[in-house]
């Protein structure tokens, strides 16, 4: 499994150099396909690009959860490949001129 980072910048301290902020992008489903569907056979269908802004766990009083949660900012869905680059074009997804964002658990089950 690959790691996903959502870290604030860290100032230089002693012999350590300053490190910039890191907010990784991921491919995620906003809604999981029907149960029993092999996710690996779907390709990009239904996937969205998201930028992870925070990774967190809830306090025990809210229950126990098998995975951490993430706060993500969404990009537009993967639709069709660009004729010139052969890549998908995405942009930040907005509603009412506000960045679409959401909290949730996005771990592959």
Coordinates of N, CA and C in Angstrom, one line a residue, residues 11-90:
X11 N 9.1 24.2 10.2 CA 10.2 25.1 10.1 C 11.5 24.4 10.4
X12 N 12.6 25.0 10.0 CA 13.9 24.4 10.3 C 14.0 24.3 11.9
X13 N 14.7 23.3 12.3 CA 14.9 23.1 13.8 C 16.2 22.4 14.0
X14 N 17.1 23.1 14.7 CA 18.4 22.5 14.9 C 19.1 22.2 13.6
X15 N 19.4 20.9 13.3 CA 20.1 20.6 12.1 C 19.1 20.2 11.0
X16 N 17.8 20.1 11.3 CA 16.8 19.7 10.3 C 16.5 20.9 9.4
X17 N 16.4 20.6 8.1 CA 16.0 21.7 7.2 C 14.4 21.9 7.2
X18 N 14.0 23.0 6.8 CA 12.6 23.3 6.7 C 12.0 22.3 5.6
X19 N 10.8 21.9 5.9 CA 10.1 21.0 5.0 C 8.8 21.6 4.5
X20 N 8.5 21.6 3.2 CA 7.3 22.3 2.8 C 6.0 21.4 3.1
X21 N 4.9 22.0 3.0 CA 3.6 21.3 3.2 C 3.5 20.3 2.0
X22 N 2.7 19.2 2.3 CA 2.5 18.2 1.3 C 1.0 17.7 1.4
X23 N 0.3 17.9 0.4 CA -1.1 17.5 0.3 C -1.3 16.7 -1.0
X24 N -1.2 15.4 -0.8 CA -1.1 14.4 -1.9 C -2.5 14.3 -2.6
X25 N -2.5 14.0 -3.9 CA -3.7 13.7 -4.6 C -3.9 12.2 -4.7
X26 N -5.2 11.8 -4.7 CA -5.5 10.4 -4.8 C -6.6 10.2 -5.8
X27 N -6.8 8.9 -6.2 CA -8.0 8.5 -6.9 C -8.9 7.8 -6.0
X28 N -10.2 8.3 -5.9 CA -11.2 7.7 -5.0 C -12.5 7.7 -5.6
X29 N -13.4 6.8 -5.1 CA -14.8 6.7 -5.5 C -15.6 7.6 -4.5
X30 N -16.4 8.4 -5.0 CA -17.3 9.2 -4.1 C -18.4 8.2 -3.6
X31 N -18.8 7.3 -4.4 CA -19.7 6.2 -4.0 C -19.1 4.9 -4.5
X32 N -19.1 3.9 -3.6 CA -18.6 2.6 -4.1 C -19.5 1.9 -5.0
X33 N -19.0 1.2 -6.0 CA -19.8 0.4 -6.9 C -20.6 -0.6 -6.2
X34 N -21.5 -1.3 -6.8 CA -22.3 -2.3 -6.2 C -21.5 -3.4 -5.6
X35 N -22.0 -4.0 -4.5 CA -21.2 -5.0 -3.8 C -21.0 -6.2 -4.7
X36 N -19.8 -6.8 -4.6 CA -19.5 -7.9 -5.4 C -18.7 -7.5 -6.7
X37 N -18.7 -6.3 -7.0 CA -18.0 -5.8 -8.2 C -16.5 -5.8 -7.9
X38 N -15.7 -6.4 -8.8 CA -14.3 -6.3 -8.6 C -13.8 -4.9 -9.0
X39 N -13.4 -4.1 -8.0 CA -13.0 -2.7 -8.2 C -11.8 -2.6 -9.2
X40 N -11.0 -3.6 -9.3 CA -9.8 -3.6 -10.2 C -10.2 -3.7 -11.7
X41 N -11.4 -4.2 -12.0 CA -11.8 -4.3 -13.3 C -12.5 -3.1 -13.9
X42 N -12.8 -2.1 -13.0 CA -13.5 -0.9 -13.5 C -12.7 0.1 -14.2
X43 N -11.4 0.1 -14.0 CA -10.6 1.1 -14.6 C -10.9 2.4 -14.0
X44 N -10.9 3.5 -14.8 CA -11.1 4.8 -14.2 C -12.6 5.1 -14.1
X45 N -13.5 4.2 -14.5 CA -14.9 4.5 -14.4 C -15.4 4.8 -12.9
X46 N -15.9 6.0 -12.7 CA -16.4 6.4 -11.4 C -15.4 6.9 -10.5
X47 N -14.1 7.0 -10.9 CA -13.1 7.5 -10.0 C -13.1 9.1 -10.1
X48 N -12.7 9.7 -9.0 CA -12.5 11.1 -9.0 C -11.1 11.4 -8.4
X49 N -10.5 12.5 -8.8 CA -9.3 12.9 -8.2 C -9.6 13.8 -7.0
X50 N -8.9 13.5 -5.9 CA -9.1 14.3 -4.7 C -7.8 14.7 -4.1
X51 N -7.7 15.9 -3.5 CA -6.5 16.3 -2.8 C -6.8 16.2 -1.3
X52 N -5.9 15.4 -0.6 CA -6.1 15.1 0.8 C -5.6 16.3 1.6
X53 N -6.4 16.9 2.4 CA -6.0 18.1 3.2 C -5.7 17.7 4.6
X54 N -6.3 16.6 5.1 CA -6.1 16.2 6.5 C -6.5 14.7 6.6
X55 N -5.7 14.0 7.5 CA -6.0 12.6 7.8 C -6.2 12.6 9.3
X56 N -7.3 12.0 9.8 CA -7.5 12.1 11.2 C -8.3 10.9 11.7
X57 N -8.3 10.6 13.0 CA -9.1 9.6 13.7 C -10.1 10.3 14.6
X58 N -11.2 9.7 14.9 CA -12.2 10.3 15.8 C -11.9 9.8 17.2
X59 N -12.3 10.6 18.2 CA -12.1 10.1 19.6 C -13.0 8.8 19.8
X60 N -12.5 8.0 20.8 CA -13.2 6.7 21.1 C -14.7 6.9 21.4
X61 N -15.1 8.0 22.0 CA -16.5 8.1 22.4 C -17.4 8.1 21.1
X62 N -16.9 8.3 19.9 CA -17.7 8.2 18.7 C -17.7 6.8 18.1
X63 N -17.1 5.8 18.8 CA -17.1 4.4 18.3 C -15.7 4.1 17.8
X64 N -15.6 2.9 17.3 CA -14.3 2.4 16.7 C -14.5 2.2 15.2
X65 N -13.5 2.6 14.5 CA -13.5 2.6 13.0 C -12.2 1.9 12.6
X66 N -12.4 1.0 11.5 CA -11.2 0.3 11.1 C -10.1 1.1 10.3
X67 N -10.5 2.3 9.9 CA -9.6 3.1 9.1 C -9.7 4.6 9.5
X68 N -8.6 5.3 9.3 CA -8.7 6.8 9.6 C -9.6 7.5 8.6
X69 N -10.0 8.7 8.9 CA -10.8 9.5 8.0 C -9.9 10.5 7.3
X70 N -10.4 11.1 6.2 CA -9.7 12.1 5.5 C -10.6 13.2 5.1
X71 N -10.1 14.4 5.1 CA -10.8 15.6 4.6 C -10.2 15.8 3.2
X72 N -11.0 15.8 2.1 CA -10.5 15.9 0.8 C -11.2 17.0 0.0
X73 N -10.5 17.6 -0.9 CA -11.1 18.5 -1.9 C -11.2 17.8 -3.2
X74 N -12.4 17.8 -3.8 CA -12.6 17.1 -5.0 C -12.2 17.8 -6.3
X75 N -11.9 17.0 -7.3 CA -11.7 17.5 -8.7 C -12.8 17.0 -9.5
X76 N -12.9 17.4 -10.7 CA -14.0 16.9 -11.6 C -13.7 15.5 -12.0
X77 N -14.8 14.7 -12.3 CA -14.6 13.3 -12.6 C -13.7 13.0 -13.9
X78 N -13.2 11.8 -13.9 CA -12.4 11.4 -15.1 C -13.4 11.1 -16.2
X79 N -13.4 11.8 -17.3 CA -14.4 11.6 -18.3 C -13.8 10.9 -19.5
X80 N -13.2 11.7 -20.4 CA -12.6 11.1 -21.6 C -11.2 11.6 -21.7
X81 N -10.4 10.8 -22.4 CA -9.0 11.2 -22.6 C -8.9 12.3 -23.6
X82 N -7.9 13.2 -23.3 CA -7.6 14.3 -24.2 C -7.0 13.8 -25.5
X83 N -7.4 14.3 -26.6 CA -6.9 13.8 -27.9 C -5.4 14.1 -28.1
X84 N -4.9 15.2 -27.6 CA -3.5 15.6 -27.8 C -2.6 14.9 -26.8
X85 N -3.0 14.8 -25.6 CA -2.1 14.3 -24.5 C -2.3 12.8 -24.2
X86 N -3.5 12.3 -24.5 CA -3.8 11.0 -24.1 C -4.1 10.9 -22.6
X87 N -4.3 12.0 -21.9 CA -4.5 12.0 -20.5 C -5.8 12.6 -20.2
X88 N -6.3 12.4 -18.9 CA -7.6 13.0 -18.5 C -7.3 14.4 -18.1
X89 N -8.3 15.3 -18.4 CA -8.2 16.7 -17.9 C -9.1 16.8 -16.7
X90 N -8.6 17.4 -15.6 CA -9.4 17.6 -14.4 C -9.2 19.0 -14.0

